[in-house]
Coordinates of C-alpha atoms in Angstrom, one line a residue:
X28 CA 128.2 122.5 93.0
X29 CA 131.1 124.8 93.1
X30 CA 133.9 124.7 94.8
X31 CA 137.5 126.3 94.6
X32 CA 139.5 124.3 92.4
X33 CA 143.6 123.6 93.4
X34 CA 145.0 126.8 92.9
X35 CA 142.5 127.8 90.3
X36 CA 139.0 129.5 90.0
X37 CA 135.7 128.0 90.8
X38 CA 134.0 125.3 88.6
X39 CA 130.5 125.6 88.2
X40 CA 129.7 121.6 87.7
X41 CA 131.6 120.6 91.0
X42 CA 131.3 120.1 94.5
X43 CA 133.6 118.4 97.5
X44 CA 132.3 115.0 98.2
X45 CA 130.5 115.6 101.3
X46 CA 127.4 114.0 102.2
X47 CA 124.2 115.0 103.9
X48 CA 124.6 113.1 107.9
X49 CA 128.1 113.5 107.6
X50 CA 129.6 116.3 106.9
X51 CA 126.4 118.6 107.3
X52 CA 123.4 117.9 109.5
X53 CA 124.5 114.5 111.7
X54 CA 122.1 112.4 113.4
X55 CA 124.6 112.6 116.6
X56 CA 124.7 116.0 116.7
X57 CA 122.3 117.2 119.5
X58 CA 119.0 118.3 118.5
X59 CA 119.0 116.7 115.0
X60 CA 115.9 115.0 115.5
X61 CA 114.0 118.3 116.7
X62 CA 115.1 119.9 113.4
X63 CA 113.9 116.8 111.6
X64 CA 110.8 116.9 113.4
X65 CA 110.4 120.9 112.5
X66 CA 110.1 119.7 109.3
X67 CA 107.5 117.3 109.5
X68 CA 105.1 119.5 111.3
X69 CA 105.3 121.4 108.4
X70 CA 105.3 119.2 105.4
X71 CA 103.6 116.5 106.8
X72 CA 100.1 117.0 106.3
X73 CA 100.6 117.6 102.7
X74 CA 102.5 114.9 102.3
X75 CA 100.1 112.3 103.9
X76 CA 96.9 113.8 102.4
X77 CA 98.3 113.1 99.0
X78 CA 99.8 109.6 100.1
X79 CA 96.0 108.6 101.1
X80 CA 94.5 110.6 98.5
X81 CA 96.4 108.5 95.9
X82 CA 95.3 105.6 97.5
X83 CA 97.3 104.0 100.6
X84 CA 95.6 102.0 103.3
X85 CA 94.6 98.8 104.5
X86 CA 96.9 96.2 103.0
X87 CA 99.5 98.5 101.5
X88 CA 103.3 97.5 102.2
X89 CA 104.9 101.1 102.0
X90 CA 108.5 101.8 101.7
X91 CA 109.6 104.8 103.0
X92 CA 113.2 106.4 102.0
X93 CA 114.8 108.8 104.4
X94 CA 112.5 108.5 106.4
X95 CA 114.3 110.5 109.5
X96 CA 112.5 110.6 112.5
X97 CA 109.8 108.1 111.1
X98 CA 106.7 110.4 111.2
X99 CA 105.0 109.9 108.0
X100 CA 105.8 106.2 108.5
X101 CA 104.1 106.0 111.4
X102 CA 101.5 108.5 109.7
X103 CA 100.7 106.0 106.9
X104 CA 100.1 103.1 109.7
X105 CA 98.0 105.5 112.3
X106 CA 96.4 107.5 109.7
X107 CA 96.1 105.6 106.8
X108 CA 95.8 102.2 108.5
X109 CA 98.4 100.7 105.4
X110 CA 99.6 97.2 106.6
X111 CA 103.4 97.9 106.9
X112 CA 106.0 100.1 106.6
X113 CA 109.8 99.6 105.7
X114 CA 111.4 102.6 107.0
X115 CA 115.1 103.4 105.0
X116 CA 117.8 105.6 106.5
X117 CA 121.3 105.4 106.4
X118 CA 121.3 106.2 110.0
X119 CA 118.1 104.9 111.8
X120 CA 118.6 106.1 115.3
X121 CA 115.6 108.4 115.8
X122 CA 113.2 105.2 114.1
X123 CA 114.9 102.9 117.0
X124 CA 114.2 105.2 119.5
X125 CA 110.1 105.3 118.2
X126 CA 109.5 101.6 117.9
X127 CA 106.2 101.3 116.1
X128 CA 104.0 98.3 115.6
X129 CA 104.0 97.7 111.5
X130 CA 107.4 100.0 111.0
X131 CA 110.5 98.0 110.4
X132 CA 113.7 100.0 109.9
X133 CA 116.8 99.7 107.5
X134 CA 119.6 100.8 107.9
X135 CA 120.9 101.2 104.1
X136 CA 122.3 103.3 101.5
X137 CA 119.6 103.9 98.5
X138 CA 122.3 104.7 96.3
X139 CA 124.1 101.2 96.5
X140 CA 122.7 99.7 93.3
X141 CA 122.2 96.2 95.8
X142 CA 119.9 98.2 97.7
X143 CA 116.7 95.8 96.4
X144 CA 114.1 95.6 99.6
X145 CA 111.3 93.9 97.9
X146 CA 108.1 95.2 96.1
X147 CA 106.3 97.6 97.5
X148 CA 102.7 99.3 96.8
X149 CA 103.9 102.7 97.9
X150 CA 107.5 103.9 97.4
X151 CA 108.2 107.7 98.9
X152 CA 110.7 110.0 99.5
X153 CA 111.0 113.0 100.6
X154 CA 113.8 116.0 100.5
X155 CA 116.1 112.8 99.5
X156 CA 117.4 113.2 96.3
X157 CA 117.8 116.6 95.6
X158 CA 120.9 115.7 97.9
X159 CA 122.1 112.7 95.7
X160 CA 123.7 112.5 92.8
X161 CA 122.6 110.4 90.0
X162 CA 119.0 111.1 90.8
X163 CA 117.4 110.3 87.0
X164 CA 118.8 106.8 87.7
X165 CA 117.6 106.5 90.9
X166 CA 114.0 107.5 89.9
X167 CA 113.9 104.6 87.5
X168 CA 115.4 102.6 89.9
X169 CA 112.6 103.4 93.0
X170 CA 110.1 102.8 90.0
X171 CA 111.1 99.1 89.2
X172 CA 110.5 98.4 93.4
X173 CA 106.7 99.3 92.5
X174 CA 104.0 96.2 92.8
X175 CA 101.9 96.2 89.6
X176 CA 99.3 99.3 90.1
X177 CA 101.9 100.6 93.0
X178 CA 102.8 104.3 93.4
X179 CA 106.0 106.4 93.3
X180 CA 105.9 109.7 95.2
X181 CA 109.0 111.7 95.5
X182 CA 109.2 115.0 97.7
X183 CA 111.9 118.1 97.0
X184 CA 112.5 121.3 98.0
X185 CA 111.9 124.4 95.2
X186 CA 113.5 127.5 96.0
X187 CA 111.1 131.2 95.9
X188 CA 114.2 133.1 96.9
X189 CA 115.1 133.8 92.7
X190 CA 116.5 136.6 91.7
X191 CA 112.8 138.4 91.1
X192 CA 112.3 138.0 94.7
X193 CA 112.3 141.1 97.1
X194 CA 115.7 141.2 99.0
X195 CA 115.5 140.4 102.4
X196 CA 117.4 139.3 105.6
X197 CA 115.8 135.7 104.9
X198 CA 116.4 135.6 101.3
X199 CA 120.0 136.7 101.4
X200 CA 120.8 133.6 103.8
X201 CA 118.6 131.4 101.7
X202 CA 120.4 131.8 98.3
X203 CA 124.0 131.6 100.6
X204 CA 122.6 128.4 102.2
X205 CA 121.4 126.7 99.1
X206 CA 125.1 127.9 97.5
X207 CA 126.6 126.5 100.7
X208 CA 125.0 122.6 100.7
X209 CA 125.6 122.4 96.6
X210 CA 129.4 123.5 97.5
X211 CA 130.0 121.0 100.6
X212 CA 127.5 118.1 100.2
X213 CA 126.4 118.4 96.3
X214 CA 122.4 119.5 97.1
X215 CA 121.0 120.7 93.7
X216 CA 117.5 121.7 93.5
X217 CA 118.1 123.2 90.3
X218 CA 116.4 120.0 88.4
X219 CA 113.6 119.5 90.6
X220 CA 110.6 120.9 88.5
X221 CA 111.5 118.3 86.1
X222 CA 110.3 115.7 88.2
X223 CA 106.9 114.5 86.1
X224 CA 108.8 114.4 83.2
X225 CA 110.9 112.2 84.7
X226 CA 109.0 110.0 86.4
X227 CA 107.4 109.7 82.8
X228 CA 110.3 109.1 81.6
X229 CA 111.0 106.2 83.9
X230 CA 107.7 104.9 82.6
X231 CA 104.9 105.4 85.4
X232 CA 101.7 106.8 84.3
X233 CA 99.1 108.8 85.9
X234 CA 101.9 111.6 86.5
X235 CA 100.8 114.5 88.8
X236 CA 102.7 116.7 90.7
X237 CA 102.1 119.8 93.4
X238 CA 103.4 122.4 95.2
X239 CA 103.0 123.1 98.9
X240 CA 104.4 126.5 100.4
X241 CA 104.3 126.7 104.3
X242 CA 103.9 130.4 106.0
X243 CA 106.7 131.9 107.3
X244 CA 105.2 133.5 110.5
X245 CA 107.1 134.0 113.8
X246 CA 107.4 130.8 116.0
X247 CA 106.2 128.9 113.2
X248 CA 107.6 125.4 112.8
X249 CA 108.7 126.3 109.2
X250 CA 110.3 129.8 110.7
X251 CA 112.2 127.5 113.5
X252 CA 112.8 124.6 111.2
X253 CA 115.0 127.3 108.4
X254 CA 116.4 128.5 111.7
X255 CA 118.1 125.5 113.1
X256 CA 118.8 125.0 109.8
X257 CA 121.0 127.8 109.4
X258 CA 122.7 127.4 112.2
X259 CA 123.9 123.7 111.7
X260 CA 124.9 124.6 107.9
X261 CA 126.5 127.5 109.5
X262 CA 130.3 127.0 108.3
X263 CA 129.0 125.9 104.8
X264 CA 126.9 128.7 104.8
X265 CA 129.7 131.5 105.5
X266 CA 132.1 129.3 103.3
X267 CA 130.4 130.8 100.6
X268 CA 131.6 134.6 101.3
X269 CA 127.8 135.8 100.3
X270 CA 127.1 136.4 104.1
X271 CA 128.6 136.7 107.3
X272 CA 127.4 135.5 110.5
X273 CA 126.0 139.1 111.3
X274 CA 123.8 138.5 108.2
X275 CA 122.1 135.0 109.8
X276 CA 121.6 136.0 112.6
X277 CA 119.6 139.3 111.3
X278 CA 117.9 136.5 109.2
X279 CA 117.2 134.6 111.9
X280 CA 115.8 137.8 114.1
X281 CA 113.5 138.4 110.8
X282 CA 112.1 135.1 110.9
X283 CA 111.1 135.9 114.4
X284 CA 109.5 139.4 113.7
X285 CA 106.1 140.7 112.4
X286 CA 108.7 142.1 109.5
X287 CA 109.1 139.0 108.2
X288 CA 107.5 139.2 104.6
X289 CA 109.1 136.4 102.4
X290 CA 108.2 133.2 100.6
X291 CA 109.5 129.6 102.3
X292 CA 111.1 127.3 100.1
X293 CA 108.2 125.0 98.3
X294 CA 107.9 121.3 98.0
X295 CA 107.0 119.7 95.1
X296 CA 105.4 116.2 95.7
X297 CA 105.4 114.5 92.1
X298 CA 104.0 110.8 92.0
X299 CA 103.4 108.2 88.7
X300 CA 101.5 104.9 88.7
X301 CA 103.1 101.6 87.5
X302 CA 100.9 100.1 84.5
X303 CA 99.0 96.7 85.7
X304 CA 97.5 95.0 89.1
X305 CA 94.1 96.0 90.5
X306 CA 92.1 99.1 89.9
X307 CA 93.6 101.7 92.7
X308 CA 91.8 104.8 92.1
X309 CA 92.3 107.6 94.4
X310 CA 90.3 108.2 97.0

């Protein structure tokens, strides 16, 4: 969100126009899809026992934004037995690569305001628009791609690192880190807990939202996924001038260690209901 101006101070309500794949984080560069997958083993249970909990299986068409690697697309066909899945990334490599019966990917840009794939009776994302701008439009426009009775559920990162938090190795990088991907590719988190209110707001019913927090113990996927993190966000991340690379990797040796006593960044899954179609009550 801030970045040096020409000659001039910061300014707090802008960022260089980087975007996440490109200029942070690129599918090509080697072991992207590992870190991707990092993620999944520790967000993905959440995620796709609230996805079947609000309902999805057999007969569902799913749309699934961002979907990276593909693993909760493929979770909501294995698991949940849905009847397809539209997978959505800008790059769709790592999906091409895990062919799935019932997965179809799409290569597109969610942002484009073409971007109009059908009707679906699940539409999710997740840790997608907390790096896009515009994202109250963009609820309201993943809202109208909702079948009658069909559900929205949207999935973002909430940061524990606040000011109030005990200073640590790990929370010093995190706070440089978040600082780092607001100045370079525009991430703001900063508006996530607002999420029911808007998805209200883009007039879905049945809001509900929750938080998930995954344990930051040694060798943990969470531990390894914040790890590979930092080091691929590495230039954005020293950039800042908060920390040095001393600093991450001490962050990343506390991550590693029996010291380690911090909170993980949350995620908040928030989901609303279109009005109409059949009765769909969770199960």
């Amino acid at each position: 969100m801030t970045h040096p101006e020409h000659g001039g101070a910061a300014r707090p309500d802008a960022h260089d126009d980087g975007r996440y794949g490109e200029d942070v984080f690129p599918p090509g560069q080697a072991g992207e899809d590992d870190r991707i997958d990092l993620g999944a083993l520790a967000y993905d249970e959440t995620t796709l026992a609230r996805l079947t909990h609000l309902g999805a299986g057999p007969g569902w068409r799913c749309l699934d934004i961002g979907a990276g690697t593909g693993t909760v697309a493929r979770g909501l066909l294995h698991r949940a037995g849905v009847r397809s899945v539209l997978a959505v990334d800008r790059d769709v490599r790592f999906l091409a690569a895990r062919p799935t019966p019932g997965l179809t990917a799409l290569e597109a840009d969610v942002t484009d305001p073409a971007f109009d794939p059908g009707r679906f009776d699940l539409v999710h994302a997740r840790f997608v628009l907390m790096h896009l701008p515009g994202h109250e439009e963009l609820i309201g426009r993943l809202s109208g791609l909702l079948t009658p009775g069909g559900v929205l559920v949207l999935g973002d990162a909430i940061d524990l690192t606040t000011a109030t938090a005990p200073p640590n190795p790990y929370t010093r990088v995190m706070g440089a880190m978040w600082q780092g991907l607001r100045d370079t590719i525009g991430t703001d988190i900063s508006w996530v807990p607002r999420y029911p209110a808007l998805l209200r707001r883009a007039g879905l019913a049945s809001v509900g939202a929750e938080i998930h927090v995954p344990p930051l113990l040694p060798g943990s996927p969470v531990s390894r996924f914040w790890a590979e993190t930092w080091d691929r966000a590495r230039d954005a991340i020293l950039a800042t001038g908060q920390v040095d690379g001393a600093a991450i990797d001490e962050a990343k040796a506390y991550l590693d260690s029996d010291d380690c006593a911090a909170l993980s960044a949350g995620m908040i899954t928030a989901w609303g209901r279109r009005a109409g179609g059949r009765d769909r009550a969770p199960r």
